[in-house]
Short mmCIF file of C-alpha atoms in Angstrom, two decimals:
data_model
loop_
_atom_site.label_atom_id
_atom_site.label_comp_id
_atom_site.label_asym_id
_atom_site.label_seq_id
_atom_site.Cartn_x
_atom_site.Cartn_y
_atom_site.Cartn_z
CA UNK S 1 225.20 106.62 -242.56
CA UNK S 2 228.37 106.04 -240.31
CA UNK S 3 231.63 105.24 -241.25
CA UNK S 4 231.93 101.39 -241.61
CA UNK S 5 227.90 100.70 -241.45
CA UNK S 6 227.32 99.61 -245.14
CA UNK S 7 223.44 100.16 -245.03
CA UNK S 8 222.29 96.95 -243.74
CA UNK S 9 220.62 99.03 -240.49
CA UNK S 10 217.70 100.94 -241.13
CA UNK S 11 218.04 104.20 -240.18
CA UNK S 12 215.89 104.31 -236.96
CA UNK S 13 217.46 101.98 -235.64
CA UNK S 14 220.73 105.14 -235.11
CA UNK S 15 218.15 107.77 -235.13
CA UNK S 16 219.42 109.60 -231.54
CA UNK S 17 215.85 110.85 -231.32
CA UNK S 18 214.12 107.26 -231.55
CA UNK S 19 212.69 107.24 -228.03
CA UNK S 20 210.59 110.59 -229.12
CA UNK S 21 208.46 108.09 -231.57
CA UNK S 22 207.46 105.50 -228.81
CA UNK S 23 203.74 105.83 -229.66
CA UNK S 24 203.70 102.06 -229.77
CA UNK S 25 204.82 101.33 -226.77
CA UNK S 26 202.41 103.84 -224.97
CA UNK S 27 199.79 101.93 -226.42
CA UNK S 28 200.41 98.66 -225.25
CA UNK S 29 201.71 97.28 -228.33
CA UNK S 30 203.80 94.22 -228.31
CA UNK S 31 207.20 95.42 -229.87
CA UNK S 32 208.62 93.59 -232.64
CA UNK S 33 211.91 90.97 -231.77
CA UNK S 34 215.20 93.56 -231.41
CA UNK S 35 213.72 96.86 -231.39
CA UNK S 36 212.47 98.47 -233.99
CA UNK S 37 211.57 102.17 -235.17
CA UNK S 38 209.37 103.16 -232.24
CA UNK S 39 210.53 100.43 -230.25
CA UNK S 40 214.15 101.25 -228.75
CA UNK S 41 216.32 98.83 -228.20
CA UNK S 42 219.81 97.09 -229.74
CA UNK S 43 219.41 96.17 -232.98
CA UNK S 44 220.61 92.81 -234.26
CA UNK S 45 224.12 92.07 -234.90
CA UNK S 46 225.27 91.30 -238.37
CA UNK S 47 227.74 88.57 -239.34
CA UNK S 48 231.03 89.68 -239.86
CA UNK S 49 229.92 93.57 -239.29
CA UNK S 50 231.66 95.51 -236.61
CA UNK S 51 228.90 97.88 -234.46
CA UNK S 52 230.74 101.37 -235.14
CA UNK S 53 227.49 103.44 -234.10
CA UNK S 54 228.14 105.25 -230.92
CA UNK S 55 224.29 106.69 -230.91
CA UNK S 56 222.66 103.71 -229.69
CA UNK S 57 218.64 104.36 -228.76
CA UNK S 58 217.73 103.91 -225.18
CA UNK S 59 215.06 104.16 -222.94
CA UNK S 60 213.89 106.71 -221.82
CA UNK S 61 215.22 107.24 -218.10
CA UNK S 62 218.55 104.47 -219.06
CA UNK S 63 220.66 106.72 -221.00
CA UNK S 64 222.99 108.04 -218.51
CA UNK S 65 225.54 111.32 -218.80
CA UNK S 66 228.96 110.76 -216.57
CA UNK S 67 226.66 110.16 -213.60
CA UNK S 68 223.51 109.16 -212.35
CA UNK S 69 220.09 111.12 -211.84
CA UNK S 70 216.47 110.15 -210.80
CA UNK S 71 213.45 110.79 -212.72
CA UNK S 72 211.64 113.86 -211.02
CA UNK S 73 208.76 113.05 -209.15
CA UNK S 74 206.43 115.80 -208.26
CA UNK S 75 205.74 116.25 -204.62
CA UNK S 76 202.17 115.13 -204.42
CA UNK S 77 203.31 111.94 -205.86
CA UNK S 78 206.42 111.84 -203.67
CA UNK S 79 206.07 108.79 -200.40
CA UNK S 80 207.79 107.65 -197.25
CA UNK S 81 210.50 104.85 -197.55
CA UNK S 82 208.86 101.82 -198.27
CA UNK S 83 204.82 103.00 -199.51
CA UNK S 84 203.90 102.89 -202.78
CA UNK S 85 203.73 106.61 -205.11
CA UNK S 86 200.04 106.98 -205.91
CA UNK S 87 199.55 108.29 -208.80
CA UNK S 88 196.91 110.74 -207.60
CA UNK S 89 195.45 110.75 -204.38
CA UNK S 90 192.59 113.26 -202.91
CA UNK S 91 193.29 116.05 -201.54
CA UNK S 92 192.46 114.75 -198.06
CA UNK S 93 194.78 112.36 -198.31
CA UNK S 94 197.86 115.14 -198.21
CA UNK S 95 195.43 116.65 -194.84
CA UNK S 96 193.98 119.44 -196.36
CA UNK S 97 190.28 119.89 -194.90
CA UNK S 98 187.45 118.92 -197.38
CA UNK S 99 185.75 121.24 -199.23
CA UNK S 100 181.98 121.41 -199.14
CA UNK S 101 179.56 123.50 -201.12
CA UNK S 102 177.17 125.72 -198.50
CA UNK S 103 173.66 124.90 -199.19
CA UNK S 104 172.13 129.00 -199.69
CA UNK S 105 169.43 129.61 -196.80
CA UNK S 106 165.82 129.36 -197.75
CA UNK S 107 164.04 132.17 -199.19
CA UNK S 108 160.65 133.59 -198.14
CA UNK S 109 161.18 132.29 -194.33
CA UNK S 110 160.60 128.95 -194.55
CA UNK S 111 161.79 125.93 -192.64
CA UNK S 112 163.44 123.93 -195.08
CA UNK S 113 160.89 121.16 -195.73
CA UNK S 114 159.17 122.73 -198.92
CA UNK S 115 156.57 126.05 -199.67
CA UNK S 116 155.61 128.38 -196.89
CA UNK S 117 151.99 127.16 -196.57
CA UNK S 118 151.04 129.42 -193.83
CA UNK S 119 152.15 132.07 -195.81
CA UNK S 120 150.09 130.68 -198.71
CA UNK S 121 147.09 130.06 -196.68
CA UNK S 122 146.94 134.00 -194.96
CA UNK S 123 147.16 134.79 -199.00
CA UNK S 124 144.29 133.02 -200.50
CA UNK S 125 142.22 134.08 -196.91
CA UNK S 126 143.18 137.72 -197.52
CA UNK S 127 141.95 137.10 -201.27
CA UNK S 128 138.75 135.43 -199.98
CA UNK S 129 137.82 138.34 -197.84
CA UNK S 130 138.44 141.08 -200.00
CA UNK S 131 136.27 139.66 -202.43
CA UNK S 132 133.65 138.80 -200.18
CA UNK S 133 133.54 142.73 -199.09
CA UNK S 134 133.73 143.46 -202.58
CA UNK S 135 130.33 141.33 -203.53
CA UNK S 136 128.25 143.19 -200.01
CA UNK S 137 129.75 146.63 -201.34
CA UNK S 138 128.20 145.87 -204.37
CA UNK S 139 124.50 144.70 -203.26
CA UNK S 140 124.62 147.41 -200.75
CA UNK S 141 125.12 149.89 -203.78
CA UNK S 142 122.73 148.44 -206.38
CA UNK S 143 120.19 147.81 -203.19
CA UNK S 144 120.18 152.11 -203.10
CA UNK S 145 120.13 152.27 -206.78
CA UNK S 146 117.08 150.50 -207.25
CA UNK S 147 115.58 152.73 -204.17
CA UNK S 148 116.80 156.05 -205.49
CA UNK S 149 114.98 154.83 -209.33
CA UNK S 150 111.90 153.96 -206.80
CA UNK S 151 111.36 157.29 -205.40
CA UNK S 152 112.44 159.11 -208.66
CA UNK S 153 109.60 157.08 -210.63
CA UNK S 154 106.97 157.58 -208.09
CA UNK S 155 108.08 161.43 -207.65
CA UNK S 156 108.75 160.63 -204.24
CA UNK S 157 111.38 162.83 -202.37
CA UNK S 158 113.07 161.59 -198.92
CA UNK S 159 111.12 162.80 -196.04
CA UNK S 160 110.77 162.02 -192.81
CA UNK S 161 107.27 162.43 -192.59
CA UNK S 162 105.39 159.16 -192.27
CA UNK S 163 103.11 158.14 -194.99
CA UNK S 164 99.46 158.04 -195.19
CA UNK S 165 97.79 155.00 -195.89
CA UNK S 166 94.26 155.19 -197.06
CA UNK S 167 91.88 152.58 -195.58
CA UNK S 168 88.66 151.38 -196.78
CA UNK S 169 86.44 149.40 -194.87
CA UNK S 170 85.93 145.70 -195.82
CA UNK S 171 82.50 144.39 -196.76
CA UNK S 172 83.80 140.61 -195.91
CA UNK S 173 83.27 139.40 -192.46
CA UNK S 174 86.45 139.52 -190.16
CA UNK S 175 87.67 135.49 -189.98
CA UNK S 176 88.21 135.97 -186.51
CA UNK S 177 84.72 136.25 -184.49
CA UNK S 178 84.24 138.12 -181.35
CA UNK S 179 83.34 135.97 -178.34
CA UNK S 180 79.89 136.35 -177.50
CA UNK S 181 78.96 137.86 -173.68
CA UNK S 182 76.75 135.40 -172.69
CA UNK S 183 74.29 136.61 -169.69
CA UNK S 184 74.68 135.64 -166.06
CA UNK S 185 72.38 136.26 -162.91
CA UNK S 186 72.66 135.92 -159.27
CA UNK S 187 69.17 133.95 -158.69
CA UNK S 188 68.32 136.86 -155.27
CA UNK S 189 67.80 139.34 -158.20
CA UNK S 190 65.87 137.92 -160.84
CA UNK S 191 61.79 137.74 -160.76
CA UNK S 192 60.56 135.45 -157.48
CA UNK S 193 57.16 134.03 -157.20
CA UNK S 194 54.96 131.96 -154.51
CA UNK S 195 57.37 131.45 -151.41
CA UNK S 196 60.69 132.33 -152.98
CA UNK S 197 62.62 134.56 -150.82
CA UNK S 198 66.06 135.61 -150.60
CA UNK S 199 68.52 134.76 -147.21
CA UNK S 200 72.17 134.79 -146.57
CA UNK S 201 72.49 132.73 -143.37
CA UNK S 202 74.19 129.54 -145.32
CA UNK S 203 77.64 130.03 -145.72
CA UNK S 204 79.06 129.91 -149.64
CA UNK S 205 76.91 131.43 -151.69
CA UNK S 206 78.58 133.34 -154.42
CA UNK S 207 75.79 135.92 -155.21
CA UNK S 208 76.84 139.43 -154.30
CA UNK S 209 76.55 139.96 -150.52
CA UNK S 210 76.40 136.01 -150.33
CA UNK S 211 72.86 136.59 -150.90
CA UNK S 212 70.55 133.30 -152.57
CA UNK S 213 66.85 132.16 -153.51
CA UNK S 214 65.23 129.97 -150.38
CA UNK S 215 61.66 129.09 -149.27
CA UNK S 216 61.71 126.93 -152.54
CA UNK S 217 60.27 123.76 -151.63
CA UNK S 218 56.85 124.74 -151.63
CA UNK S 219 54.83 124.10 -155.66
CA UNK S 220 54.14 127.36 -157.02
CA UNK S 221 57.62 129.05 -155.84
CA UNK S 222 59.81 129.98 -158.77
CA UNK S 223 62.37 132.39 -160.40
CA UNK S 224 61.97 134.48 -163.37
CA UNK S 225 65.31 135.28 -166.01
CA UNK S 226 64.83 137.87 -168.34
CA UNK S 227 68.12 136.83 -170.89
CA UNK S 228 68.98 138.71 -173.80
CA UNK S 229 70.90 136.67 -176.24
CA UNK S 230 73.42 138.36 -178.70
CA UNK S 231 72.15 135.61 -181.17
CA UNK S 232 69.85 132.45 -181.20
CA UNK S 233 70.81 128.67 -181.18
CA UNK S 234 71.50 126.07 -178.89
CA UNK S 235 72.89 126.73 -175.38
CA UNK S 236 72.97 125.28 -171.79
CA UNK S 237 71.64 126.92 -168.76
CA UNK S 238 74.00 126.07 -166.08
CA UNK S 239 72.90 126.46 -162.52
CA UNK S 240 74.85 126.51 -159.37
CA UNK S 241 72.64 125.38 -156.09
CA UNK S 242 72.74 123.60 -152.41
CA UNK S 243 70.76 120.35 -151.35
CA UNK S 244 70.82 118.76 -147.79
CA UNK S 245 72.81 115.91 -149.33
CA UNK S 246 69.44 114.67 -150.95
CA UNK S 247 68.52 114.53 -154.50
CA UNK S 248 66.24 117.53 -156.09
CA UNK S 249 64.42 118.83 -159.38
CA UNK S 250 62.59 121.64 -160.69
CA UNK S 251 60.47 122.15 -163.81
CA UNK S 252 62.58 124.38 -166.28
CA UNK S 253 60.45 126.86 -168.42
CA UNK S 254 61.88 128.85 -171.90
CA UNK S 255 59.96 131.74 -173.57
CA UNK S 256 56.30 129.88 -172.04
CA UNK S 257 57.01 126.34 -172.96
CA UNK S 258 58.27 123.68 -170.43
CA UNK S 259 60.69 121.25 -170.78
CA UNK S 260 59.49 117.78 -171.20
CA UNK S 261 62.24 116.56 -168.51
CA UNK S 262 62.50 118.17 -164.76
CA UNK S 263 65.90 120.23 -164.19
CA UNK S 264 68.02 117.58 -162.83
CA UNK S 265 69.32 118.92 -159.14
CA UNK S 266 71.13 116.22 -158.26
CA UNK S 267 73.64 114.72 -155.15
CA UNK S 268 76.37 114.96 -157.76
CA UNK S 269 79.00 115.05 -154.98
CA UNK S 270 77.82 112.20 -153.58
CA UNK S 271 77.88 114.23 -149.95
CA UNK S 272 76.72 112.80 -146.79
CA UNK S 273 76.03 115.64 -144.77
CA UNK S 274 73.01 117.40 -144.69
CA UNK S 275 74.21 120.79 -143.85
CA UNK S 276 73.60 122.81 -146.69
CA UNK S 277 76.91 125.18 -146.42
CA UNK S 278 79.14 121.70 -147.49
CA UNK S 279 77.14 120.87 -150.71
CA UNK S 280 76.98 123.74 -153.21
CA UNK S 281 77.42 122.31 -156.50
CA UNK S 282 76.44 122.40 -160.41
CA UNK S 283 74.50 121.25 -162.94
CA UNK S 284 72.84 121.93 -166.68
CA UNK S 285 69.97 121.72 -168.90
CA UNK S 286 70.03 121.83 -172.75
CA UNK S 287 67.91 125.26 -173.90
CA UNK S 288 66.53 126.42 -177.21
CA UNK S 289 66.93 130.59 -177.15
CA UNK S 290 66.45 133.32 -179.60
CA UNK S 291 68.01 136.14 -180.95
CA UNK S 292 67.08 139.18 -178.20
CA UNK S 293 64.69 139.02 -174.73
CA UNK S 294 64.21 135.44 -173.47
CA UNK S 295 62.26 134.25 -170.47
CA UNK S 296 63.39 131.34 -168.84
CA UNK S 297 61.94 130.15 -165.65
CA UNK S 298 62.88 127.42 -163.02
CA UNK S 299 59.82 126.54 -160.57
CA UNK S 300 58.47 123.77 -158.38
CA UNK S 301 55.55 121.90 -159.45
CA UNK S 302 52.89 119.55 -158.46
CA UNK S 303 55.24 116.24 -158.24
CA UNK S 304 58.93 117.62 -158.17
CA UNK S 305 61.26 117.62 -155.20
CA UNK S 306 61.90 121.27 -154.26
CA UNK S 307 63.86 121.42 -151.45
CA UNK S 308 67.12 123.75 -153.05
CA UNK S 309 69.21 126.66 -151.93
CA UNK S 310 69.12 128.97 -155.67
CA UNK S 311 72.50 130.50 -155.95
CA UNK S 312 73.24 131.88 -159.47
CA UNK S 313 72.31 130.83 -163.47
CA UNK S 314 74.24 131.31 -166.48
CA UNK S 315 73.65 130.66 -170.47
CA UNK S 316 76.79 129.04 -171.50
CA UNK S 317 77.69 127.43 -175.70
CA UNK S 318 75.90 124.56 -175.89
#
C-alpha cells in the first residue's frame, strides 16, 4: 500500500495495470458507480483522507506522457477530413479490381448447355451396328455349318456337276387338260350331192381360194362332213353362210338321224340388200357326236327354203 493510504482502497483500484482487466467493459457490461476492478476510473474520495496515489487507472488512449499522441489507425481504415473510418470496407472500395473465379472450359467439346448428345447418339449408333453385323456374321456362319453337316451326312462332296433327278411317270391325270382340236371344213371340200357345186364369183368367202358351196336351192342338194371327234358329248355345229337378205333353212343330219328342227339360216343382220357379197353371216345348231368318225350332213328337203351361199362349218364346245 502507499504511504498515507490506510487500506480503505482496494487494491485495484492503484493497480497501474487495471485497464489490462477491462473484460467487462468489452462486453457491454454496465460498470459499477466509481470504477471498479475492471472498470477504470477515480475511485471515491474518503472523508478526511488525503489521495497520495500518483498511479491513478485510466483509459485506455487518456493517459498521456509529457505530450500528446493519436491512437494508430491502420491505413485501410484511415479517411478524408470529414468521412467516417469504416471499420472494414471491400476491397473495391480502396479501387482494386474485383476478383472473379474463371469458370474451367467444358470438357469433351461441348457447348455449355449440358452432355454432348451428338456425341452420345454416334455412340449408341456405332454400338447398334456393330451388333447388328455381329448377329448376320453369325447366321451366315451357322447357315454353312448346317450345309457342310448336310453334305457330310449324305456323303455328298461339292461339285459342280448338276444333279440327277430321277423321274417317274405319274399314274394320276394331269389337273390341267389339253384343249381339244376341234375339226373345221371349208364347205367346197367336203362330200356334195344333187346340184351342189362349188363357185367363187361372190366376193367374201373365207374358204381357201375364196372358194364356197352354190346351186343349193334345189331339194336333194347337200354337203357331206366326215368329223372325227377327239371325244364324244355335246357340241354345236357352227356354220358361216350368205342369203340375198331373205330368210333360209336346211335339214341338218348326224351319224343318219335328222334333226327334228330345220338348221336355222336366218337374216340375222337384219340386211336389206340382196346382193349376196354384203350378207355373210353365222349361225348354230346343237349336235350329239361320238368319240371318233362322225357324219354330219346339211341338205335341202322337200319343204325347206334353200336358197344359201355354203361357206365353211366348224364343231365348236357346246
Amino acid at each position: 500500500m502507499a504511504a498515507g493510504n490506510d487500506g480503505s482502497n482496494k487494491p485495484e483500484d492503484d493497480d497501474p495495470f487495471g485497464y489490462l482487466y477491462a473484460d467487462g467493459q468489452a462486453a457491454g457490461a454496465q460498470a459499477p458507480q466509481g470504477g471498479g476492478y475492471g472498470y477504470p476510473g477515480p475511485a471515491p474520495a474518503q472523508p478526511g483522507v488525503p489521495r497520495t496515489s500518483y498511479n491513478q487507472v485510466r483509459a485506455v488512449g487518456e493517459r498521456q506522457y509529457g505530450h500528446q499522441q493519436q491512437a494508430y489507425v491502420p491505413p485501410q481504415q484511415q479517411a478524408p477530413y470529414g468521412q467516417p473510418q469504416a471499420q472494414y470496407a471491400a476491397p473495391e472500395t480502396y479501387g482494386a479490381q474485383p476478383q472473379t473465379r474463371a469458370i474451367p472450359p467444358q470438357r469433351g467439346g461441348g457447348s455449355g448447355r449440358g452432355p454432348n448428345t451428338k456425341g452420345l447418339l454416334i455412340g449408341a449408333v456405332a454400338v447398334v451396328a456393330v451388333v447388328v453385323i455381329g448377329i448376320a456374321a453369325a447366321v451366315i456362319s451357322n447357315s454353312g455349318g448346317e450345309k457342310e453337316k448336310d453334305d457330310k451326312a449324305g456323303g455328298n462332296t461339292p461339285s459342280t456337276a448338276p444333279s440327277q433327278v430321277s423321274e417317274t411317270p405319274s399314274t394320276e391325270p394331269s389337273a390341267e387338260k389339253t384343249p381339244e382340236e376341234l375339226p373345221k371344213q371349208d364347205a367346197a371340200t367336203l362330200t356334195l350331192g344333187g346340184s351342189a357345186t362349188t363357185e367363187k364369183t361372190v366376193q367374201g368367202a373365207e374358204g381357201v381360194g375364196g372358194v364356197y358351196v352354190s346351186g343349193f336351192n334345189t331339194p336333194g342338194a347337200s354337203v357331206t362332213w366326215k368329223a372325227n371327234m377327239p371325244s364324244g358329248g355335246k357340241y354345236r355345229l357352227t356354220v358361216r353362210y350368205s342369203i340375198p337378205a331373205v330368210d333360209a333353212n336346211a335339214t341338218l343330219t348326224v351319224n343318219g338321224k335328222a334333226n327334228s328342227l330345220p338348221i336355222g339360216l336366218k337374216n340375222f343382220i337384219h340386211s336389206s340388200d340382196p346382193n349376196p357379197e354384203k350378207n355373210w353371216q353365222t349361225t348354230w345348231a346343237p349336235v350329239d357326236l361320238q368319240k371318233g368318225d362322225n357324219e354330219i350332213k346339211i341338205s335341202c328337203e322337200a319343204g325347206n327354203q334353200c336358197n344359201v351361199l355354203l361357206d365353211w362349218l366348224e364343231v365348236t364346245p357346246g
